[in-house]
Structure formats: C-alpha cells, structure tokens
Short mmCIF file of C-alpha atoms in Angstrom, two decimals:
data_model
loop_
_atom_site.label_atom_id
_atom_site.label_comp_id
_atom_site.label_asym_id
_atom_site.label_seq_id
_atom_site.Cartn_x
_atom_site.Cartn_y
_atom_site.Cartn_z
CA UNK M 1 137.67 64.63 65.48
CA UNK M 2 136.94 65.97 61.83
CA UNK M 3 137.78 63.83 59.17
CA UNK M 4 139.14 64.93 55.34
CA UNK M 5 136.78 64.60 52.74
CA UNK M 6 138.71 65.27 49.72
CA UNK M 7 138.60 61.88 48.60
CA UNK M 8 135.77 59.84 47.10
CA UNK M 9 134.71 56.22 47.99
CA UNK M 10 137.46 55.09 45.64
CA UNK M 11 140.02 57.09 47.38
CA UNK M 12 140.59 59.38 44.56
CA UNK M 13 141.02 62.94 45.33
CA UNK M 14 137.72 65.21 44.73
CA UNK M 15 137.95 67.74 42.21
CA UNK M 16 137.02 71.13 43.22
CA UNK M 17 136.40 69.95 47.01
CA UNK M 18 137.58 73.01 49.05
CA UNK M 19 140.66 72.17 51.05
CA UNK M 20 138.97 72.21 54.17
CA UNK M 21 137.97 69.32 56.82
CA UNK M 22 134.44 68.14 57.19
CA UNK M 23 133.36 65.43 59.71
CA UNK M 24 131.79 61.93 58.69
CA UNK M 25 129.01 60.69 60.43
CA UNK M 26 129.30 56.48 60.71
CA UNK M 27 126.51 54.83 61.03
CA UNK M 28 124.33 58.00 61.61
CA UNK M 29 120.70 57.28 61.84
CA UNK M 30 118.47 59.73 59.71
CA UNK M 31 116.60 60.72 63.06
CA UNK M 32 119.74 62.65 64.06
CA UNK M 33 118.86 65.08 61.30
CA UNK M 34 114.69 64.93 61.10
CA UNK M 35 112.22 67.82 62.05
CA UNK M 36 110.40 66.27 65.22
CA UNK M 37 107.05 66.07 63.08
CA UNK M 38 108.59 64.05 60.32
CA UNK M 39 110.51 62.03 62.72
CA UNK M 40 107.13 60.86 65.00
CA UNK M 41 105.35 59.94 61.37
CA UNK M 42 108.61 57.69 60.24
CA UNK M 43 109.07 56.06 63.15
CA UNK M 44 105.38 55.19 63.42
CA UNK M 45 105.38 53.84 59.70
CA UNK M 46 108.70 52.21 60.26
CA UNK M 47 106.95 50.02 62.79
CA UNK M 48 104.12 49.11 60.72
CA UNK M 49 105.13 45.48 59.51
CA UNK M 50 104.74 45.31 55.70
CA UNK M 51 104.34 48.42 55.10
CA UNK M 52 107.09 48.94 52.88
CA UNK M 53 106.32 45.77 50.94
CA UNK M 54 102.69 46.88 50.47
CA UNK M 55 103.47 50.56 48.68
CA UNK M 56 106.66 48.92 46.57
CA UNK M 57 103.75 46.81 45.08
CA UNK M 58 101.61 49.75 44.32
CA UNK M 59 104.56 51.59 42.72
CA UNK M 60 103.88 50.21 39.22
CA UNK M 61 100.39 51.97 39.62
CA UNK M 62 102.20 55.21 40.21
CA UNK M 63 103.98 57.69 38.10
CA UNK M 64 107.63 57.50 39.76
CA UNK M 65 108.09 54.29 37.96
CA UNK M 66 107.68 55.49 34.56
CA UNK M 67 109.31 58.84 35.72
CA UNK M 68 112.75 56.29 36.40
CA UNK M 69 112.43 55.26 32.81
CA UNK M 70 112.00 58.70 31.53
CA UNK M 71 115.16 59.96 33.01
CA UNK M 72 117.10 56.94 31.98
CA UNK M 73 115.94 57.64 28.28
CA UNK M 74 115.50 61.49 28.14
CA UNK M 75 118.30 62.66 30.62
CA UNK M 76 122.02 62.36 31.36
CA UNK M 77 123.06 60.20 33.98
CA UNK M 78 125.96 61.51 36.42
CA UNK M 79 129.18 59.45 36.27
CA UNK M 80 132.78 59.69 36.18
CA UNK M 81 132.38 60.30 32.35
CA UNK M 82 129.49 63.02 32.27
CA UNK M 83 129.15 65.52 35.16
CA UNK M 84 132.04 64.16 37.18
CA UNK M 85 132.22 67.11 39.38
CA UNK M 86 128.47 66.31 40.47
CA UNK M 87 129.31 62.43 40.45
CA UNK M 88 132.00 63.41 43.01
CA UNK M 89 129.76 65.36 45.17
CA UNK M 90 127.44 62.73 45.25
CA UNK M 91 129.89 60.44 46.21
CA UNK M 92 131.07 62.25 49.09
CA UNK M 93 127.72 63.29 50.25
CA UNK M 94 127.07 59.60 50.87
CA UNK M 95 130.55 58.98 52.20
CA UNK M 96 129.70 61.61 55.01
CA UNK M 97 126.27 60.27 55.98
CA UNK M 98 127.58 56.57 55.59
CA UNK M 99 125.07 55.73 52.81
CA UNK M 100 126.17 52.51 51.48
CA UNK M 101 124.69 52.30 48.28
CA UNK M 102 125.16 55.60 45.73
CA UNK M 103 121.83 56.19 44.40
CA UNK M 104 121.87 57.10 40.54
CA UNK M 105 121.67 60.58 39.88
CA UNK M 106 120.33 62.30 36.53
CA UNK M 107 120.34 65.84 35.07
CA UNK M 108 117.44 66.85 32.97
CA UNK M 109 116.85 69.62 30.67
CA UNK M 110 114.59 72.03 32.00
CA UNK M 111 115.23 75.77 32.81
CA UNK M 112 113.24 75.71 36.58
CA UNK M 113 115.79 75.24 39.06
CA UNK M 114 114.70 71.93 41.10
CA UNK M 115 116.01 68.71 42.33
CA UNK M 116 114.14 65.86 43.70
CA UNK M 117 114.40 62.15 45.05
CA UNK M 118 112.09 59.69 43.64
CA UNK M 119 111.64 55.70 43.42
CA UNK M 120 110.96 53.02 46.15
CA UNK M 121 113.19 49.56 45.62
CA UNK M 122 116.23 52.38 44.14
CA UNK M 123 115.82 56.05 44.91
CA UNK M 124 117.15 58.22 42.17
CA UNK M 125 118.04 61.88 42.46
CA UNK M 126 117.40 64.06 39.60
CA UNK M 127 118.88 68.00 39.22
CA UNK M 128 117.56 69.93 36.63
CA UNK M 129 119.91 72.11 34.47
CA UNK M 130 118.60 75.39 35.91
CA UNK M 131 119.68 74.57 39.16
CA UNK M 132 123.36 73.04 38.04
CA UNK M 133 123.76 76.43 36.17
CA UNK M 134 122.19 78.45 39.08
CA UNK M 135 124.55 77.35 41.91
CA UNK M 136 128.18 77.14 42.71
CA UNK M 137 129.93 74.03 43.82
CA UNK M 138 129.41 74.50 47.92
CA UNK M 139 125.72 75.32 47.29
CA UNK M 140 125.04 72.39 45.14
CA UNK M 141 126.94 70.46 47.75
CA UNK M 142 124.43 71.40 50.16
CA UNK M 143 121.39 70.40 47.52
CA UNK M 144 122.91 66.88 46.76
CA UNK M 145 123.11 66.34 50.67
CA UNK M 146 119.42 67.59 50.69
CA UNK M 147 118.57 64.86 48.05
CA UNK M 148 120.84 62.26 49.85
CA UNK M 149 119.19 62.88 53.15
CA UNK M 150 115.75 62.12 51.65
CA UNK M 151 117.08 58.79 50.49
CA UNK M 152 118.40 57.87 53.92
CA UNK M 153 115.20 58.89 55.66
CA UNK M 154 113.76 56.85 53.37
CA UNK M 155 111.15 59.89 52.32
CA UNK M 156 110.63 58.45 48.94
CA UNK M 157 108.53 55.39 50.29
CA UNK M 158 106.61 57.11 52.26
CA UNK M 159 106.14 59.88 49.52
CA UNK M 160 104.23 57.20 47.78
CA UNK M 161 101.65 57.07 50.48
CA UNK M 162 100.62 61.02 49.47
CA UNK M 163 100.88 60.31 45.65
CA UNK M 164 98.50 57.25 46.03
CA UNK M 165 96.03 59.11 48.22
CA UNK M 166 95.96 62.09 45.67
CA UNK M 167 95.27 59.61 42.82
CA UNK M 168 92.37 58.21 45.30
CA UNK M 169 91.00 61.51 45.90
CA UNK M 170 90.76 62.03 42.21
CA UNK M 171 89.04 58.90 42.01
CA UNK M 172 86.25 59.29 44.36
CA UNK M 173 85.59 62.83 44.03
CA UNK M 174 82.23 62.19 42.75
CA UNK M 175 81.16 60.21 46.21
CA UNK M 176 79.34 62.46 48.71
CA UNK M 177 82.10 63.76 51.27
CA UNK M 178 84.10 60.84 49.77
CA UNK M 179 86.75 63.36 48.34
CA UNK M 180 86.73 65.56 51.65
CA UNK M 181 87.77 62.64 53.88
CA UNK M 182 90.44 61.43 51.39
CA UNK M 183 91.80 65.46 50.94
CA UNK M 184 91.88 66.02 54.90
CA UNK M 185 94.44 63.10 54.81
CA UNK M 186 96.14 64.19 52.00
CA UNK M 187 96.35 67.85 53.93
CA UNK M 188 98.19 66.33 56.67
CA UNK M 189 100.32 64.36 54.72
CA UNK M 190 101.26 67.48 52.91
CA UNK M 191 101.93 69.31 56.39
CA UNK M 192 104.28 66.22 56.94
CA UNK M 193 106.16 66.25 53.34
CA UNK M 194 106.72 70.04 54.07
CA UNK M 195 108.56 68.91 57.36
CA UNK M 196 110.19 66.33 55.91
CA UNK M 197 111.86 68.93 53.35
CA UNK M 198 113.02 70.95 56.69
CA UNK M 199 114.71 67.56 57.46
CA UNK M 200 116.65 67.35 54.18
CA UNK M 201 117.88 70.84 54.14
CA UNK M 202 119.08 70.04 57.75
CA UNK M 203 121.04 66.77 55.91
CA UNK M 204 122.57 69.29 53.20
CA UNK M 205 123.89 71.26 55.78
CA UNK M 206 125.76 68.15 57.60
CA UNK M 207 127.13 67.41 53.91
CA UNK M 208 128.26 71.12 53.30
CA UNK M 209 129.13 71.82 56.88
CA UNK M 210 128.75 75.49 55.43
CA UNK M 211 125.77 77.41 56.66
CA UNK M 212 126.34 80.44 54.53
CA UNK M 213 126.70 78.26 51.26
CA UNK M 214 123.09 76.99 52.52
CA UNK M 215 121.73 80.19 53.04
CA UNK M 216 122.92 81.17 49.44
CA UNK M 217 121.58 78.09 47.81
CA UNK M 218 117.89 78.83 49.23
CA UNK M 219 118.36 82.61 48.53
CA UNK M 220 119.26 81.88 44.71
CA UNK M 221 116.44 79.51 44.35
CA UNK M 222 114.06 82.55 45.50
CA UNK M 223 115.74 85.31 43.71
CA UNK M 224 117.86 84.02 40.37
CA UNK M 225 121.49 84.11 40.12
CA UNK M 226 122.06 88.01 41.14
CA UNK M 227 123.87 87.17 44.39
CA UNK M 228 125.81 90.71 44.28
CA UNK M 229 122.13 91.95 44.31
CA UNK M 230 121.38 89.87 47.63
CA UNK M 231 122.32 89.63 51.12
CA UNK M 232 121.66 86.63 53.25
CA UNK M 233 121.00 89.02 56.48
CA UNK M 234 118.50 90.77 54.56
CA UNK M 235 117.14 87.64 53.34
CA UNK M 236 116.58 85.97 56.87
CA UNK M 237 114.84 89.74 57.91
CA UNK M 238 112.30 88.94 55.22
CA UNK M 239 111.18 85.46 57.24
CA UNK M 240 111.20 87.57 60.56
CA UNK M 241 108.74 90.00 59.06
CA UNK M 242 106.88 87.14 57.16
CA UNK M 243 106.12 85.41 60.69
CA UNK M 244 105.13 88.31 63.02
CA UNK M 245 103.86 91.15 60.13
CA UNK M 246 100.16 91.63 59.54
CA UNK M 247 96.94 91.13 61.65
CA UNK M 248 94.48 87.70 61.88
CA UNK M 249 93.71 88.26 58.14
CA UNK M 250 97.03 87.98 56.95
CA UNK M 251 97.61 85.09 59.22
CA UNK M 252 94.64 83.28 57.68
CA UNK M 253 96.00 84.09 53.96
CA UNK M 254 99.46 82.59 55.07
CA UNK M 255 97.75 79.29 56.18
CA UNK M 256 95.97 79.16 52.65
CA UNK M 257 98.92 79.86 50.74
CA UNK M 258 101.00 77.04 52.43
CA UNK M 259 98.05 74.30 52.00
CA UNK M 260 98.59 73.26 48.61
CA UNK M 261 102.35 73.61 48.86
CA UNK M 262 104.73 70.31 49.27
CA UNK M 263 107.68 72.34 50.12
CA UNK M 264 107.66 75.15 52.71
CA UNK M 265 108.18 78.80 51.81
CA UNK M 266 112.06 79.80 50.69
CA UNK M 267 112.48 82.19 53.40
CA UNK M 268 111.09 80.11 55.96
CA UNK M 269 113.53 77.28 55.24
CA UNK M 270 116.30 79.54 55.57
CA UNK M 271 115.22 80.78 58.84
CA UNK M 272 114.52 77.26 60.12
CA UNK M 273 118.08 75.95 58.99
CA UNK M 274 119.50 78.79 60.60
CA UNK M 275 117.67 78.06 64.11
CA UNK M 276 118.38 74.58 64.07
CA UNK M 277 122.41 75.36 63.12
CA UNK M 278 122.58 77.13 66.07
CA UNK M 279 120.67 74.80 68.29
CA UNK M 280 122.26 72.59 71.10
CA UNK M 281 121.01 69.32 69.27
CA UNK M 282 123.32 70.47 66.06
CA UNK M 283 126.59 71.30 68.31
CA UNK M 284 126.11 68.01 69.80
CA UNK M 285 125.47 66.25 66.45
CA UNK M 286 128.88 67.98 65.39
CA UNK M 287 130.73 66.62 68.28
CA UNK M 288 129.83 63.10 67.44
CA UNK M 289 126.80 62.32 69.55
CA UNK M 290 124.03 61.28 67.56
CA UNK M 291 121.34 58.55 67.35
CA UNK M 292 122.94 55.24 65.35
CA UNK M 293 120.98 53.39 62.68
CA UNK M 294 121.71 50.09 64.82
CA UNK M 295 119.19 51.84 67.28
CA UNK M 296 116.18 52.17 65.04
CA UNK M 297 114.50 49.31 65.92
CA UNK M 298 114.66 50.15 69.26
CA UNK M 299 112.90 53.77 68.87
CA UNK M 300 109.50 54.47 70.86
CA UNK M 301 106.79 55.60 68.80
CA UNK M 302 105.17 57.35 72.23
CA UNK M 303 108.32 59.21 72.94
CA UNK M 304 108.60 60.41 68.87
CA UNK M 305 105.08 61.62 68.95
CA UNK M 306 105.71 63.21 72.26
CA UNK M 307 108.67 64.95 71.39
CA UNK M 308 106.67 65.98 67.94
CA UNK M 309 103.68 67.45 70.40
CA UNK M 310 106.05 69.18 72.37
CA UNK M 311 107.73 71.09 69.51
CA UNK M 312 104.42 72.21 68.30
CA UNK M 313 103.91 73.60 71.65
CA UNK M 314 107.17 75.42 71.62
CA UNK M 315 106.65 76.73 68.54
CA UNK M 316 102.89 77.88 69.11
CA UNK M 317 104.89 79.74 72.41
CA UNK M 318 107.59 81.14 70.48
CA UNK M 319 105.56 82.29 67.34
CA UNK M 320 105.23 86.08 66.30
CA UNK M 321 102.31 85.43 64.02
CA UNK M 322 99.09 87.24 65.41
CA UNK M 323 96.89 84.47 64.97
CA UNK M 324 99.16 81.66 66.64
CA UNK M 325 99.91 84.02 69.43
CA UNK M 326 95.88 84.03 70.05
CA UNK M 327 95.69 80.83 70.06
CA UNK M 328 98.34 80.33 72.27
CA UNK M 329 96.90 83.40 74.49
CA UNK M 330 93.62 81.43 74.57
CA UNK M 331 95.37 78.27 75.44
CA UNK M 332 97.28 79.64 78.01
CA UNK M 333 94.17 81.51 79.54
CA UNK M 334 92.24 78.58 79.38
CA UNK M 335 95.04 76.61 81.39
CA UNK M 336 94.84 79.65 83.99
CA UNK M 337 91.22 79.26 84.48
CA UNK M 338 91.17 75.54 84.64
CA UNK M 339 93.79 75.89 87.30
CA UNK M 340 92.15 78.56 89.50
CA UNK M 341 88.80 76.62 88.86
CA UNK M 342 90.62 73.23 90.12
CA UNK M 343 91.97 75.07 92.97
CA UNK M 344 88.81 76.19 94.06
CA UNK M 345 86.88 72.82 93.73
CA UNK M 346 89.52 71.35 95.57
CA UNK M 347 89.05 74.01 98.59
CA UNK M 348 85.16 73.40 98.87
CA UNK M 349 85.45 69.30 98.21
CA UNK M 350 88.11 69.09 100.84
CA UNK M 351 86.18 70.89 103.36
CA UNK M 352 87.77 74.17 103.62
CA UNK M 353 86.72 77.47 102.45
CA UNK M 354 89.03 80.36 100.81
CA UNK M 355 90.21 82.99 103.09
CA UNK M 356 88.46 85.41 100.93
CA UNK M 357 85.07 84.32 102.03
CA UNK M 358 85.85 85.61 105.66
CA UNK M 359 86.63 88.75 104.42
CA UNK M 360 83.71 89.33 102.40
CA UNK M 361 81.36 88.78 105.84
CA UNK M 362 83.18 91.16 107.85
CA UNK M 363 85.99 89.90 109.67
CA UNK M 364 84.08 87.85 112.60
CA UNK M 365 83.72 84.72 110.69
CA UNK M 366 87.52 85.29 109.33
CA UNK M 367 88.72 84.38 112.67
CA UNK M 368 86.34 81.77 113.42
CA UNK M 369 87.39 80.37 110.29
CA UNK M 370 91.01 80.45 111.38
CA UNK M 371 90.15 78.84 114.88
CA UNK M 372 88.71 76.09 112.82
CA UNK M 373 91.53 75.80 110.70
CA UNK M 374 93.83 75.64 113.79
CA UNK M 375 91.92 72.57 115.13
CA UNK M 376 91.93 70.88 111.63
CA UNK M 377 95.19 71.42 110.54
CA UNK M 378 97.51 71.22 114.09
CA UNK M 379 97.78 74.91 114.55
CA UNK M 380 98.64 75.77 110.97
CA UNK M 381 96.17 77.99 109.60
CA UNK M 382 95.54 77.55 105.93
CA UNK M 383 97.21 74.40 105.27
CA UNK M 384 94.22 72.41 104.07
CA UNK M 385 93.62 75.14 101.46
CA UNK M 386 96.78 75.02 99.94
CA UNK M 387 96.72 71.24 98.85
#
C-alpha cells in the first residue's frame, strides 16, 4: 500500500511536490539499502562497544566541528523562511525514511555542484548554490534523500575514522614505513567510503522513487545544465563501455584513477543504481518487506561479511573488465585444477586407480582392475573411484 506524501511532518501541504503517491518506510533500517560492502563494515563497527563515544570525543580535533560553525556563520540555513521548498523536501525525505530528528540543512555559496552530510553529535546537510541552481525539484529530492540516507546510516560518524587516519598519516609521514601502513588502511577506508556513496544513492531513490530523476541528477553533475543535449540511455552506455573497453593497461589505469577518490565515477554510480532498481531486493523493499531498525542489534557480523564476500565474488564473475575477467579466469582455473588434483589424490589414497591407468597399459590390466573393483565394491565397478 502506498501513502500520499504531499504533506510534511506538520501535516501542511508540500509546495511543488508532484501529485503522485510515494511509499513510506516506517522503522526502516539503513541495512535495507546499504551496499553489501558498506553494510558489513557498518554492522561490524556498530558492534564495537564505545566506538561512537571515542570518535565523538575526538571530533573536536577534526575539521568537521569547525565546518559546522562555519556554515552556521557564513551560509543560509534552510527553514520555512529561507529556501522553503528545500525545507519541504528535507522534511519529506525524513518522513519517507522515518528519521525522527530532521537534521539542519544549509545552502552555501559555491559554484561547484556538491552536497555533503557532516557532523557527529548532530549531522548537518550542506548544499552548494551550484547544485541548487543545477537540479530541478525531483532531481534535488533524490540528492536530499541521498544525504538523509547518509545521516540514517551513521556515515558521518564512520567517515570520521577516515579523516582521523588521514591526519595521522600526515603526522607519521617521517617515520620509515609508518606512512605506508596507515595509507594502506586509508585506501581500504576510501573503498568503503565509495561504497557508502552507492548506499546513499539507493536511499535517494527510495525517497524520490523516480529512477529517471536520479539518473538525470547524476548526468547533470557530470555534464552540467544541458539536459537537452544529453540522453540517459547514452549516459548509461558510457558506463558499460568504461567497464569493458580497453586492455589490461586500461584496467590498471582505472584502478589508479579511482584510488584517491572518495566517490565512484558518475557513470558507474548511475549504472549501479539502475542495476539495484531492477533487483529483487529493491522490489521486495518497495512491497514493504525490509529489515527494521529494531532488529539492528541482532544482526550477525559473520553473515554480513559473508554476504559482502559473495557480492564481490559475483561482481568478479559478471565483470566485463579485462583485468577482473583475467583474475576470475585464473581463480576459476585454479579451482578446477585443485578439484582435479583432489579427485586424483582421493583415488590414490583411497586404494583405487583411475581407469585411464589401465587403458595406458594395454587393456589386460584394465580387465584385471575391473575384476578387483568388482570384489571391493560388491559388483559395481568404479564406485570406489567416484567418491
């Protein structure tokens, strides 16, 4: 059953909201939309007692606290009196995802289209004027939903780990190998952070419930406000070409290009979101079947990591990238070789011999082997070798 969302938390009509119905997700857990790699990391971190407390205590040492004061003093806070249409969309997004406390949101003067969710004790959403001027209302609804998804997942808290370790890496750069060790962890955290962006894209789709608007927003972020010159299908075709084009050298360059980034490439985000929108998980979620926040404490860390590992294995299997396909082929070949060797070893140590051995010695020994097999297995040759 769908619910009409043309009203905000106070029951007042939302200005500019299309006259259509959108589903609400009472009590939804962020696990419902999180990317498997993001979810496994978050489940594990949530299980660490005192983790949030420690990093909140450290927050005074990090840039986020000063950023919040900066936005308060030098940006425009969204409210009923200022950017009221954005305020309506923010409250509506919190209503759809059932977020009790509406986070403060600011618009800051910056021609570069961008949005972020920062802060620990109290997440703060920031939109740049470049983004506000670039997107239409439905595209902006998906972006605000994206940032509310970050808040619901608690990404601001876990993002602090990345900021903290990056600062540590700078301070220990003079120690031999110290910087290498820390930067290895930072690289792994950046990979998680990129996956958290895919999670937030999914949250944006749950809020807007308009895939084409989400696609248009990503396309505009990549190519600017020239929608009449762009095409969503052609944009998605770029993602497919990016994944499968080139040789092994291009595959290595792709890895080097993405390593320093906090966000996946825009075409990749669009393709990933479309794939998720067509999945059974998304359909079940839209039908009202999703994990609840009340069940988060009972979530298994082992199951989450197993699901994450399974996702990466399937990604390798389905990938069209030359390097990833090579890795998959090598892994598959190694698995086949291991299975063949294992079968031969079981045959040898099980007391039997492969049938091919008899054939190679001229046929008489094959008959003798069959007779011995009859005696050992009760008249069914080959049963022992098949175990």
